[in-house]
mmCIF file of C-alpha atoms in Angstrom:
data_model
loop_
_atom_site.group_PDB
_atom_site.id
_atom_site.type_symbol
_atom_site.label_atom_id
_atom_site.label_comp_id
_atom_site.label_asym_id
_atom_site.label_seq_id
_atom_site.Cartn_x
_atom_site.Cartn_y
_atom_site.Cartn_z
ATOM 1 C CA GLU A 161 0.209 0.020 -0.337
ATOM 2 C CA THR A 162 1.496 3.384 -0.988
ATOM 3 C CA GLY A 163 -0.463 5.672 0.672
ATOM 4 C CA VAL A 164 -2.708 6.725 -2.836
ATOM 5 C CA THR A 165 -5.354 4.460 -3.241
ATOM 6 C CA GLN A 166 -6.999 3.666 -6.507
ATOM 7 C CA THR A 167 -10.324 2.293 -7.023
ATOM 8 C CA PRO A 168 -12.163 0.902 -9.172
ATOM 9 C CA ARG A 169 -8.638 -1.654 -10.049
ATOM 10 C CA HIS A 170 -10.443 -3.245 -13.159
ATOM 11 C CA LEU A 171 -13.464 -1.588 -15.075
ATOM 12 C CA VAL A 172 -14.822 -2.948 -18.269
ATOM 13 C CA MET A 173 -17.162 -0.343 -20.127
ATOM 14 C CA GLY A 174 -19.101 -0.018 -23.167
ATOM 15 C CA MET A 175 -19.099 3.177 -25.377
ATOM 16 C CA THR A 176 -21.743 4.470 -24.582
ATOM 17 C CA ASN A 177 -21.548 4.315 -20.620
ATOM 18 C CA LYS A 178 -20.710 6.528 -18.067
ATOM 19 C CA LYS A 179 -18.367 5.895 -15.323
ATOM 20 C CA SER A 180 -15.917 7.615 -12.454
ATOM 21 C CA LEU A 181 -12.350 6.179 -11.545
ATOM 22 C CA LYS A 182 -11.753 7.758 -7.791
ATOM 23 C CA CYS A 183 -8.241 8.206 -6.374
ATOM 24 C CA GLU A 184 -7.973 9.106 -2.739
ATOM 25 C CA GLN A 185 -4.344 9.559 -0.744
ATOM 26 C CA HIS A 186 -3.833 10.797 2.606
ATOM 27 C CA LEU A 187 0.071 11.697 2.686
ATOM 28 C CA GLY A 188 -0.753 15.504 2.874
ATOM 29 C CA HIS A 189 0.216 15.875 -0.248
ATOM 30 C CA ASN A 190 -0.737 19.254 -2.052
ATOM 31 C CA ALA A 191 -0.676 18.272 -5.257
ATOM 32 C CA MET A 192 -2.191 15.004 -7.444
ATOM 33 C CA TYR A 193 -2.037 13.428 -11.407
ATOM 34 C CA TRP A 194 -4.092 11.888 -13.676
ATOM 35 C CA TYR A 195 -1.785 9.704 -16.120
ATOM 36 C CA LYS A 196 -2.850 7.234 -18.749
ATOM 37 C CA GLN A 197 -0.465 4.130 -19.747
ATOM 38 C CA SER A 198 -1.326 3.054 -22.924
ATOM 39 C CA ALA A 199 1.336 -0.461 -24.102
ATOM 40 C CA LYS A 200 4.626 0.115 -25.842
ATOM 41 C CA LYS A 201 4.176 4.653 -24.878
ATOM 42 C CA PRO A 202 5.369 6.554 -22.141
ATOM 43 C CA LEU A 203 3.257 7.235 -19.550
ATOM 44 C CA GLU A 204 0.905 10.695 -20.600
ATOM 45 C CA LEU A 205 0.398 13.171 -18.157
ATOM 46 C CA MET A 206 -3.249 13.961 -18.628
ATOM 47 C CA PHE A 207 -4.671 16.105 -15.813
ATOM 48 C CA VAL A 208 -2.633 17.974 -13.076
ATOM 49 C CA TYR A 209 -4.185 19.434 -10.330
ATOM 50 C CA SER A 210 -2.464 21.587 -6.906
ATOM 51 C CA LEU A 211 -4.672 22.330 -4.071
ATOM 52 C CA GLU A 212 -8.025 21.559 -5.666
ATOM 53 C CA GLU A 213 -6.361 23.825 -8.465
ATOM 54 C CA ARG A 214 -6.469 22.416 -11.969
ATOM 55 C CA VAL A 215 -3.423 23.631 -13.308
ATOM 56 C CA GLU A 216 -2.991 21.424 -16.266
ATOM 57 C CA ASN A 217 -4.436 20.001 -19.153
ATOM 58 C CA ASN A 218 -2.618 18.275 -21.615
ATOM 59 C CA SER A 219 -5.291 18.235 -24.742
ATOM 60 C CA VAL A 220 -7.114 15.948 -23.111
ATOM 61 C CA PRO A 221 -10.453 14.953 -25.234
ATOM 62 C CA SER A 222 -13.227 16.646 -23.276
ATOM 63 C CA ARG A 223 -14.946 12.806 -22.826
ATOM 64 C CA PHE A 224 -12.682 13.065 -19.953
ATOM 65 C CA SER A 225 -13.583 15.008 -16.897
ATOM 66 C CA PRO A 226 -10.871 15.611 -13.738
ATOM 67 C CA GLU A 227 -13.013 16.761 -10.578
ATOM 68 C CA CYS A 228 -11.382 17.433 -7.241
ATOM 69 C CA PRO A 229 -13.220 18.670 -4.009
ATOM 70 C CA ASN A 230 -10.627 18.349 -1.959
ATOM 71 C CA SER A 231 -6.756 17.883 -1.875
ATOM 72 C CA SER A 232 -7.271 13.973 -0.313
ATOM 73 C CA HIS A 233 -9.790 13.093 -3.709
ATOM 74 C CA LEU A 234 -9.176 13.106 -7.764
ATOM 75 C CA PHE A 235 -11.800 11.786 -9.927
ATOM 76 C CA LEU A 236 -11.390 10.818 -13.855
ATOM 77 C CA HIS A 237 -15.101 10.730 -15.490
ATOM 78 C CA LEU A 238 -15.944 8.915 -18.201
ATOM 79 C CA HIS A 239 -18.172 9.401 -20.687
ATOM 80 C CA THR A 240 -18.883 7.911 -24.732
ATOM 81 C CA LEU A 241 -15.344 6.585 -24.378
ATOM 82 C CA GLN A 242 -13.297 4.763 -27.703
ATOM 83 C CA PRO A 243 -11.532 1.823 -27.516
ATOM 84 C CA GLU A 244 -8.478 3.073 -28.398
ATOM 85 C CA ASP A 245 -8.914 4.491 -24.398
ATOM 86 C CA SER A 246 -8.260 1.655 -23.184
ATOM 87 C CA ALA A 247 -5.347 1.749 -21.006
ATOM 88 C CA LEU A 248 -4.136 1.603 -17.231
ATOM 89 C CA TYR A 249 -4.768 4.143 -15.627
ATOM 90 C CA LEU A 250 -2.299 6.258 -12.610
ATOM 91 C CA CYS A 251 -2.743 9.042 -9.912
ATOM 92 C CA ALA A 252 0.191 9.892 -8.426
ATOM 93 C CA SER A 253 0.888 12.483 -6.122
ATOM 94 C CA SER A 254 3.811 14.710 -5.046
ATOM 95 C CA GLN A 255 4.165 17.487 -2.125
ATOM 96 C CA THR A 256 3.762 19.959 -4.539
ATOM 97 C CA THR A 257 2.849 20.609 -7.717
ATOM 98 C CA GLY A 258 6.569 21.684 -10.128
ATOM 99 C CA ALA A 259 9.733 18.540 -10.956
ATOM 100 C CA GLN A 260 11.834 21.164 -7.836
ATOM 101 C CA GLY A 261 12.797 17.483 -6.911
ATOM 102 C CA TYR A 262 9.933 15.657 -4.978
ATOM 103 C CA GLY A 263 9.082 12.661 -6.163
ATOM 104 C CA TYR A 264 5.631 11.258 -7.068
ATOM 105 C CA THR A 265 3.335 8.405 -4.866
ATOM 106 C CA PHE A 266 1.230 6.135 -6.892
ATOM 107 C CA GLY A 267 -1.650 4.128 -7.190
ATOM 108 C CA SER A 268 -1.880 0.694 -8.505
ATOM 109 C CA GLY A 269 -4.301 2.304 -11.387
ATOM 110 C CA THR A 270 -7.793 0.981 -13.093
ATOM 111 C CA ARG A 271 -7.113 -0.977 -15.517
ATOM 112 C CA LEU A 272 -10.318 0.524 -18.279
ATOM 113 C CA THR A 273 -11.056 -1.573 -21.339
ATOM 114 C CA VAL A 274 -13.354 -0.169 -23.424
ATOM 115 C CA VAL A 275 -15.854 -2.673 -25.633
ATOM 116 C CA SER B 251 8.598 16.379 -26.701
ATOM 117 C CA GLN B 252 9.863 13.204 -25.004
ATOM 118 C CA GLN B 253 12.777 13.558 -22.089
ATOM 119 C CA GLY B 254 13.671 10.801 -20.938
ATOM 120 C CA GLU B 255 14.573 7.452 -22.934
ATOM 121 C CA GLU B 256 16.357 4.330 -21.406
ATOM 122 C CA ASP B 257 18.740 1.683 -22.897
ATOM 123 C CA PRO B 258 17.693 -1.260 -23.207
ATOM 124 C CA GLN B 259 14.547 -1.369 -23.965
ATOM 125 C CA ALA B 260 14.822 -4.696 -22.554
ATOM 126 C CA LEU B 261 17.697 -6.408 -19.979
ATOM 127 C CA SER B 262 17.633 -10.010 -18.966
ATOM 128 C CA ILE B 263 19.851 -11.873 -16.640
ATOM 129 C CA GLN B 264 21.055 -14.323 -13.560
ATOM 130 C CA GLU B 265 19.831 -14.333 -10.598
ATOM 131 C CA GLY B 266 23.155 -12.621 -8.874
ATOM 132 C CA GLU B 267 24.518 -10.681 -11.200
ATOM 133 C CA ASN B 268 24.675 -6.733 -11.876
ATOM 134 C CA ALA B 269 21.853 -4.645 -13.799
ATOM 135 C CA THR B 270 22.646 -1.494 -15.328
ATOM 136 C CA MET B 271 20.086 0.515 -16.867
ATOM 137 C CA ASN B 272 20.738 4.013 -19.024
ATOM 138 C CA CYS B 273 18.462 6.618 -18.805
ATOM 139 C CA SER B 274 19.340 9.930 -21.502
ATOM 140 C CA TYR B 275 17.600 13.220 -22.398
ATOM 141 C CA LYS B 276 17.618 16.409 -24.491
ATOM 142 C CA THR B 277 17.536 19.228 -22.145
ATOM 143 C CA SER B 278 18.396 20.667 -18.678
ATOM 144 C CA ILE B 279 16.992 19.351 -15.582
ATOM 145 C CA ASN B 280 16.314 20.143 -12.482
ATOM 146 C CA ASN B 281 16.145 16.544 -11.304
ATOM 147 C CA LEU B 282 16.036 12.974 -12.351
ATOM 148 C CA GLN B 283 14.505 9.907 -10.851
ATOM 149 C CA TRP B 284 14.013 6.027 -11.435
ATOM 150 C CA TYR B 285 10.914 4.479 -11.358
ATOM 151 C CA ARG B 286 10.206 0.749 -10.558
ATOM 152 C CA GLN B 287 6.545 -0.554 -12.113
ATOM 153 C CA ASN B 288 5.944 -4.563 -11.200
ATOM 154 C CA SER B 289 3.552 -5.956 -14.204
ATOM 155 C CA GLY B 290 -0.095 -4.262 -13.825
ATOM 156 C CA ARG B 291 0.651 -1.669 -10.941
ATOM 157 C CA GLY B 292 1.786 1.270 -10.325
ATOM 158 C CA LEU B 293 5.025 2.739 -10.305
ATOM 159 C CA VAL B 294 7.345 3.210 -7.527
ATOM 160 C CA HIS B 295 9.866 5.845 -5.964
ATOM 161 C CA LEU B 296 13.672 4.335 -6.173
ATOM 162 C CA ILE B 297 15.817 7.397 -6.280
ATOM 163 C CA LEU B 298 16.191 11.087 -6.686
ATOM 164 C CA ILE B 299 19.336 12.426 -8.003
ATOM 165 C CA ARG B 300 19.216 16.579 -8.448
ATOM 166 C CA SER B 301 22.098 17.918 -11.267
ATOM 167 C CA ASN B 302 24.578 18.878 -9.085
ATOM 168 C CA GLU B 303 24.726 15.593 -7.506
ATOM 169 C CA ARG B 304 26.439 13.319 -9.295
ATOM 170 C CA GLU B 305 26.192 9.830 -7.498
ATOM 171 C CA LYS B 306 23.542 8.447 -5.378
ATOM 172 C CA HIS B 307 23.034 4.770 -3.269
ATOM 173 C CA SER B 308 20.417 3.978 -1.708
ATOM 174 C CA GLY B 309 20.865 -0.253 -0.658
ATOM 175 C CA ARG B 310 21.560 -1.846 -3.884
ATOM 176 C CA LEU B 311 20.844 0.829 -6.136
ATOM 177 C CA ARG B 312 23.524 3.434 -6.966
ATOM 178 C CA VAL B 313 22.215 5.957 -9.991
ATOM 179 C CA THR B 314 24.600 8.099 -11.890
ATOM 180 C CA LEU B 315 24.261 11.456 -13.485
ATOM 181 C CA ASP B 316 26.298 13.225 -16.067
ATOM 182 C CA THR B 317 24.471 16.359 -17.286
ATOM 183 C CA SER B 318 27.567 17.518 -19.478
ATOM 184 C CA LYS B 319 26.305 13.828 -21.440
ATOM 185 C CA LYS B 320 22.504 14.592 -20.784
ATOM 186 C CA SER B 321 22.517 10.895 -18.901
ATOM 187 C CA SER B 322 22.331 8.471 -16.431
ATOM 188 C CA SER B 323 22.685 4.993 -15.070
ATOM 189 C CA LEU B 324 20.682 3.002 -12.849
ATOM 190 C CA LEU B 325 23.032 -0.097 -11.314
ATOM 191 C CA ILE B 326 21.108 -2.863 -9.127
ATOM 192 C CA THR B 327 23.883 -4.857 -7.812
ATOM 193 C CA ALA B 328 23.663 -8.706 -6.869
ATOM 194 C CA SER B 329 20.031 -8.668 -8.476
ATOM 195 C CA ARG B 330 17.226 -10.895 -7.285
ATOM 196 C CA ALA B 331 14.089 -12.264 -9.169
ATOM 197 C CA ALA B 332 11.979 -10.217 -7.267
ATOM 198 C CA ASP B 333 14.234 -7.583 -9.351
ATOM 199 C CA THR B 334 12.211 -8.427 -12.163
ATOM 200 C CA ALA B 335 9.976 -5.503 -13.030
ATOM 201 C CA SER B 336 10.245 -2.382 -15.471
ATOM 202 C CA TYR B 337 11.842 0.926 -14.440
ATOM 203 C CA PHE B 338 11.045 3.885 -15.448
ATOM 204 C CA CYS B 339 13.151 7.108 -15.527
ATOM 205 C CA ALA B 340 11.709 10.766 -15.365
ATOM 206 C CA THR B 341 13.327 14.293 -15.438
ATOM 207 C CA GLY B 342 11.903 17.354 -13.934
ATOM 208 C CA THR B 343 13.093 21.073 -14.516
ATOM 209 C CA SER B 344 11.750 23.661 -13.405
ATOM 210 C CA GLY B 345 8.332 24.552 -13.631
ATOM 211 C CA SER B 346 6.856 21.664 -14.966
ATOM 212 C CA ARG B 347 6.211 17.830 -14.390
ATOM 213 C CA LEU B 348 8.261 15.006 -14.803
ATOM 214 C CA THR B 349 8.174 13.165 -17.770
ATOM 215 C CA PHE B 350 9.010 9.674 -18.180
ATOM 216 C CA GLY B 351 10.912 7.349 -20.816
ATOM 217 C CA GLU B 352 9.409 4.029 -21.922
ATOM 218 C CA GLY B 353 11.284 2.329 -19.183
ATOM 219 C CA THR B 354 13.491 -0.915 -19.503
ATOM 220 C CA GLN B 355 11.946 -3.962 -18.835
ATOM 221 C CA LEU B 356 14.625 -6.398 -16.547
ATOM 222 C CA THR B 357 14.101 -10.231 -15.919
ATOM 223 C CA VAL B 358 16.094 -11.171 -12.963
ATOM 224 C CA ASN B 359 15.968 -15.268 -13.916
ATOM 225 C CA PRO B 360 16.488 -17.549 -10.687
#
């Protein structure tokens, strides 16, 4: 257990479904991230939140909608996804945003399959 | 653009041997970090080295950084079967997020 908990671990959804991924951390970190990991590709940063405010959105399609109600929780709302969105979605947290020198703590990820 | 690029893409060794993985990057960095990922799981932070440091140790891990060559290496000594995983380098630049490479898949055979 890393201190960052992601649920569910696995999710299969149809292209017309709406689902949400949840991430929770109780490390006292102020920054939270969503990453997408597809086979044979580097990790892709999707969203960055600092103190509950979205500070970065890396050209992610609107069918992915993040929400950060407080500094301990982060959601990724999914709707009308495409099969190419199937991937491992990883949540991470760090003490601050930026890369001044803090490691990221990752959750175990949600394996998403879009059918 | 992608920063860290690991080399080799895959490495297979026998238990007890040392494993060396390399990472090259393109622009100036503030720090470089190494992570490990077991199959289908999240990444685990292993070690961070700052741009003004040349070498760092943590247990069986040794990381070097050569900013003039824009490269880093991760050495795992006396490898164990449990070290089998993917290893990623991530570069941090001032004011921006970590950028990850594609990783090296290490297999340690018992």
